[in-house]
Coordinates of C-alpha atoms in Angstrom, one line a residue:
X1 CA 7.2 -22.7 -16.1
X2 CA 4.3 -20.5 -15.4
X3 CA 4.6 -16.7 -15.1
X4 CA 2.6 -15.7 -12.2
X5 CA 3.2 -12.5 -10.2
X6 CA 5.3 -12.5 -6.9
X7 CA 2.3 -10.9 -5.5
X8 CA 0.2 -13.9 -6.1
X9 CA 2.9 -16.2 -4.8
X10 CA 3.3 -14.2 -1.6
X11 CA -0.5 -14.0 -1.2
X12 CA -1.0 -17.6 -1.3
X13 CA 1.7 -18.4 1.1
X14 CA 0.6 -15.8 3.5
X15 CA -3.0 -16.9 3.4
X16 CA -2.1 -20.4 4.0
X17 CA 0.1 -19.8 6.8
X18 CA -2.7 -17.7 8.6
X19 CA -5.3 -20.5 8.0
X20 CA -2.8 -23.0 9.5
X21 CA -1.2 -21.1 12.3
X22 CA -3.3 -18.1 13.1
X23 CA -4.0 -16.8 16.5
X24 CA -7.7 -15.9 17.3
X25 CA -7.8 -12.6 19.3
X26 CA -9.9 -12.2 22.3
X27 CA -10.9 -8.8 22.6
X28 CA -10.8 -6.9 19.3
X29 CA -11.2 -3.1 18.9
X30 CA -12.9 -3.3 15.5
X31 CA -16.6 -4.3 15.0
X32 CA -18.7 -5.0 12.0
X33 CA -21.6 -2.7 10.8
X34 CA -24.2 -4.9 13.0
X35 CA -22.0 -4.1 16.0
X36 CA -20.7 -7.7 16.2
X37 CA -16.9 -7.7 17.4
X38 CA -14.6 -8.2 14.4
X39 CA -12.3 -11.1 15.4
X40 CA -9.2 -12.1 13.4
X41 CA -6.8 -14.8 12.9
X42 CA -3.2 -13.5 12.6
X43 CA 0.2 -14.0 12.3
X44 CA 3.3 -12.0 13.4
X45 CA 6.1 -10.7 11.5
X46 CA 5.7 -11.1 7.8
X47 CA 8.1 -9.8 5.2
X48 CA 7.8 -9.6 1.4
X49 CA 10.7 -8.4 -0.8
X50 CA 10.3 -7.4 -4.5
X51 CA 13.3 -6.7 -6.7
X52 CA 11.6 -4.4 -9.1
X53 CA 14.6 -3.9 -11.3
X54 CA 14.2 -7.6 -12.0
X55 CA 10.5 -7.5 -12.9
X56 CA 9.1 -8.6 -9.5
X57 CA 5.8 -6.9 -8.7
X58 CA 3.4 -6.7 -5.9
X59 CA 0.1 -7.2 -7.5
X60 CA -2.3 -10.2 -7.3
X61 CA -4.7 -11.6 -9.9
X62 CA -6.7 -13.9 -7.8
X63 CA -9.1 -11.1 -7.8
X64 CA -9.3 -7.7 -9.6
X65 CA -7.1 -4.8 -8.2
X66 CA -8.4 -1.3 -9.1
X67 CA -5.0 0.1 -9.6
X68 CA -6.0 3.7 -10.3
X69 CA -7.8 4.0 -6.9
X70 CA -4.8 2.6 -5.0
X71 CA -2.5 5.1 -6.7
X72 CA -5.0 8.0 -6.2
X73 CA -5.1 7.4 -2.5
X74 CA -1.3 7.4 -2.2
X75 CA -1.1 10.7 -4.3
X76 CA -3.9 12.0 -2.0
X77 CA -1.8 11.3 1.3
X78 CA 1.6 12.3 -0.1
X79 CA 1.0 14.8 -3.0
X80 CA -2.1 16.5 -2.2
X81 CA -1.2 16.1 1.6
X82 CA -5.0 16.1 2.4
X83 CA -7.6 14.6 4.8
X84 CA -10.5 16.0 2.7
X85 CA -12.5 13.0 1.6
X86 CA -14.3 15.0 -1.3
X87 CA -10.8 15.6 -2.8
X88 CA -10.3 11.7 -2.7
X89 CA -13.7 11.0 -4.1
X90 CA -13.9 13.7 -6.6
X91 CA -10.3 13.7 -7.9
X92 CA -9.4 9.9 -7.6
X93 CA -13.0 8.1 -7.3
X94 CA -11.9 6.5 -4.3
X95 CA -14.1 6.3 -1.2
X96 CA -12.2 3.7 0.9
X97 CA -12.1 6.2 3.9
X98 CA -15.7 7.2 4.1
X99 CA -16.2 4.7 7.0
X100 CA -13.9 6.8 9.0
X101 CA -15.3 10.5 8.2
X102 CA -15.5 12.5 11.3
X103 CA -18.7 14.1 10.2
X104 CA -16.9 17.0 8.4
X105 CA -16.0 15.0 5.3
X106 CA -12.2 14.6 6.7
X107 CA -10.5 11.9 8.6
X108 CA -8.9 14.6 11.0
X109 CA -5.2 14.9 12.1
X110 CA -3.7 11.8 10.4
X111 CA -2.2 10.6 7.1
X112 CA -2.2 13.3 4.7
X113 CA -2.6 16.1 7.3
X114 CA 0.4 14.6 9.1
X115 CA 2.5 14.7 6.0
X116 CA 1.6 18.5 5.3
X117 CA 1.8 19.6 9.0
X118 CA 5.5 18.2 9.5
X119 CA 6.7 18.9 6.0
X120 CA 7.5 15.0 5.6
X121 CA 7.5 14.7 1.8
X122 CA 9.4 18.0 1.1
X123 CA 12.2 16.8 3.5
X124 CA 12.2 13.4 2.2
X125 CA 12.7 14.7 -1.5
X126 CA 15.4 17.3 -0.5
X127 CA 17.3 14.8 1.6
X128 CA 17.5 12.0 -1.1
X129 CA 18.8 14.5 -3.5
X130 CA 21.5 16.2 -1.2
X131 CA 22.6 13.4 0.8
X132 CA 21.9 10.1 -1.0
X133 CA 24.1 8.0 1.1
X134 CA 22.3 9.2 4.2
X135 CA 20.5 6.5 6.5
X136 CA 18.0 8.8 7.9
X137 CA 15.7 9.2 5.0
X138 CA 12.3 8.3 6.9
X139 CA 8.6 9.2 6.6
X140 CA 6.9 8.5 10.0
X141 CA 3.2 9.0 10.1
X142 CA 2.9 7.8 13.7
X143 CA 3.1 11.3 15.4
X144 CA 1.7 10.8 19.0
X145 CA 0.9 14.7 19.4
X146 CA -1.4 14.5 16.3
X147 CA -3.4 11.7 17.7
X148 CA -4.6 14.2 20.6
X149 CA -6.4 15.9 18.0
X150 CA -9.5 14.5 16.3
X151 CA -8.6 11.7 13.7
X152 CA -10.3 8.8 12.0
X153 CA -7.8 6.0 12.1
X154 CA -4.2 5.6 13.3
X155 CA -2.1 4.8 10.4
X156 CA -1.7 1.2 9.5
X157 CA 1.2 1.6 6.9
X158 CA 2.9 4.2 9.1
X159 CA 6.7 4.4 8.1
X160 CA 8.9 4.2 5.2
X161 CA 12.6 4.1 5.0
X162 CA 14.5 5.0 1.9
X163 CA 18.1 4.1 0.9
X164 CA 20.2 4.7 -2.1
X165 CA 22.3 1.9 -3.2
X166 CA 25.2 2.1 -5.8
X167 CA 25.7 -1.2 -7.9
X168 CA 28.8 -2.5 -9.3
X169 CA 28.1 -0.7 -12.7
X170 CA 27.8 2.6 -10.8
X171 CA 24.1 2.7 -11.2
X172 CA 22.2 4.5 -8.4
X173 CA 19.1 2.4 -7.2
X174 CA 16.4 3.7 -4.7
X175 CA 15.2 1.0 -2.3
X176 CA 12.3 1.4 0.2
X177 CA 10.9 -0.4 3.0
X178 CA 7.3 0.0 4.1
X179 CA 6.6 -0.9 7.7
X180 CA 3.0 -1.6 8.7
X181 CA 1.6 -2.4 12.1
X182 CA -1.4 -4.2 10.9
X183 CA -2.7 -5.6 7.7
X184 CA -6.2 -6.9 6.8
X185 CA -4.6 -9.2 4.2
X186 CA -7.6 -10.2 2.0
X187 CA -8.7 -6.6 1.4
X188 CA -5.7 -4.4 1.7
X189 CA -2.6 -6.3 1.7
X190 CA -1.5 -6.2 -1.8
X191 CA -3.2 -2.8 -2.1
X192 CA -0.8 -1.1 0.2
X193 CA 2.2 -2.9 -1.5
X194 CA 1.1 -1.6 -4.8
X195 CA 0.3 1.7 -4.0
X196 CA 3.7 2.3 -2.1
X197 CA 5.5 0.8 -5.0
X198 CA 3.9 3.5 -7.1
X199 CA 5.2 6.1 -4.6
X200 CA 8.7 4.5 -5.1
X201 CA 8.6 4.9 -8.6
X202 CA 7.6 8.5 -8.5
X203 CA 10.1 9.4 -6.0
X204 CA 13.0 7.6 -7.7
X205 CA 12.2 9.5 -10.9
X206 CA 11.9 12.9 -9.0
X207 CA 15.6 12.1 -7.8
X208 CA 16.7 10.7 -10.9
X209 CA 17.4 7.1 -9.4
X210 CA 16.6 3.9 -10.7
X211 CA 14.0 1.9 -8.9
X212 CA 15.4 -1.0 -6.8
X213 CA 13.7 -2.9 -4.1
X214 CA 10.7 -2.7 -2.3
X215 CA 10.2 -4.5 1.0
X216 CA 7.2 -4.8 3.1
X217 CA 7.3 -5.7 6.8
X218 CA 4.1 -6.0 8.7
X219 CA 4.0 -6.7 12.5
X220 CA 0.5 -8.4 12.4
X221 CA -1.2 -9.7 9.4
X222 CA -4.8 -11.0 9.9
X223 CA -7.8 -12.3 8.1
X224 CA -11.2 -11.4 9.9
X225 CA -13.3 -14.1 11.0
X226 CA -15.8 -13.3 8.4
X227 CA -13.4 -13.2 5.6
X228 CA -12.2 -17.0 6.0
X229 CA -14.2 -18.6 3.4
X230 CA -13.5 -15.6 0.9
X231 CA -9.8 -16.2 1.7
X232 CA -10.1 -20.0 1.1
X233 CA -12.0 -19.4 -2.3
X234 CA -9.2 -16.8 -3.3
X235 CA -6.4 -19.4 -2.8
X236 CA -8.2 -22.1 -4.6
X237 CA -8.3 -19.9 -7.7
X238 CA -5.7 -20.3 -10.7
X239 CA -3.6 -17.2 -11.1
X240 CA -3.4 -15.3 -14.3
X241 CA -0.1 -15.5 -15.9
X242 CA 1.2 -12.2 -16.7
X243 CA 4.1 -9.8 -16.1
X244 CA 2.8 -6.4 -14.9
X245 CA 5.0 -3.2 -14.3
X246 CA 4.6 0.4 -13.8
X247 CA 4.8 2.9 -16.7
X248 CA 5.5 6.6 -15.5
X249 CA 5.3 9.7 -18.0
X250 CA 9.0 10.0 -18.7
X251 CA 8.5 13.6 -19.1
X252 CA 7.7 14.4 -15.5
X253 CA 10.7 14.9 -13.3
X254 CA 8.9 16.6 -10.2
X255 CA 7.1 14.5 -7.8
X256 CA 4.3 17.1 -7.5
X257 CA 3.6 17.1 -11.3
X258 CA 2.4 13.6 -11.5
X259 CA -1.5 13.0 -12.2
X260 CA -3.2 9.9 -12.0
X261 CA -2.8 9.7 -16.0
X262 CA 0.9 9.9 -15.6
X263 CA 1.2 6.5 -13.6
X264 CA -0.2 3.3 -15.1
X265 CA 0.1 -0.6 -14.5
X266 CA 0.7 -2.2 -17.8
X267 CA 0.5 -5.9 -18.7
X268 CA -2.1 -6.4 -15.9
X269 CA -5.2 -8.3 -17.9
X270 CA -7.9 -6.6 -15.7
X271 CA -10.8 -8.1 -18.1
X272 CA -9.5 -11.4 -18.1
X273 CA -9.1 -11.6 -14.3
X274 CA -12.7 -10.2 -13.8
X275 CA -14.0 -13.0 -15.9
X276 CA -11.7 -15.8 -14.4
X277 CA -11.4 -14.5 -10.6
X278 CA -14.2 -12.0 -10.0
X279 CA -14.4 -9.4 -7.2
X280 CA -15.3 -10.7 -3.7
X281 CA -17.2 -8.6 -1.2
X282 CA -15.8 -8.5 2.4
X283 CA -17.4 -6.9 5.5
X284 CA -15.4 -4.1 7.0
X285 CA -14.2 -4.2 10.4
X286 CA -14.5 -0.7 11.6

């Protein structure tokens, strides 16, 4: 039996479903750089679940994933709690948000700025430690009052729900659900899943819980009309057999002390993936 990642399995299933059943939108908000409306084919209500404690992992090998940039972005949002694009670029070598620069090298009142303004991360960490059996451990980036201020892009991955689970052996697991309103799946679907899994790992270690299940629920998953051929190419490729996992520095027990060097994806054969399933370019719908 081939050992391919569960991320590859879900990716192939989801792209096939969109290509077969996807609905073409009529009046899209995004546009391409040349001004053409960026239409999409999409499906609604998609859910992927990974039992991380059993080695299931949200990463694909159908094209290379730059894991440090993905993890860097999540640190920028939840640890730095920043909207500063220069911090994202200089600290994590990541420029995925440059298209939404408000002209002052920030993305304004959204994402990390929302986390900072509403003390969301500190409230989560405190709540998980003090009241592990609570059902109100939620971070919600969808804050309407913040959107009255200048902002770059309303959050796509906007809510996480955290639950502690005690198994029959009295082991405490931390499970997390990520709720996403929209996913440009070819470019960012597994990117978001990977980075929020990294966040789960860091929070679990901070709270002294074992990592449990990660579930990704997305209301609308789409392929842009200029990504269709790339999507077909990706699912025609052969996945690379591997069993990736996260390594976290075991000496770090405070979420705010993690650096990008303390979080690594291991057993992910990036050079073999680059050779067999090279990177693909996608036009961005802005």
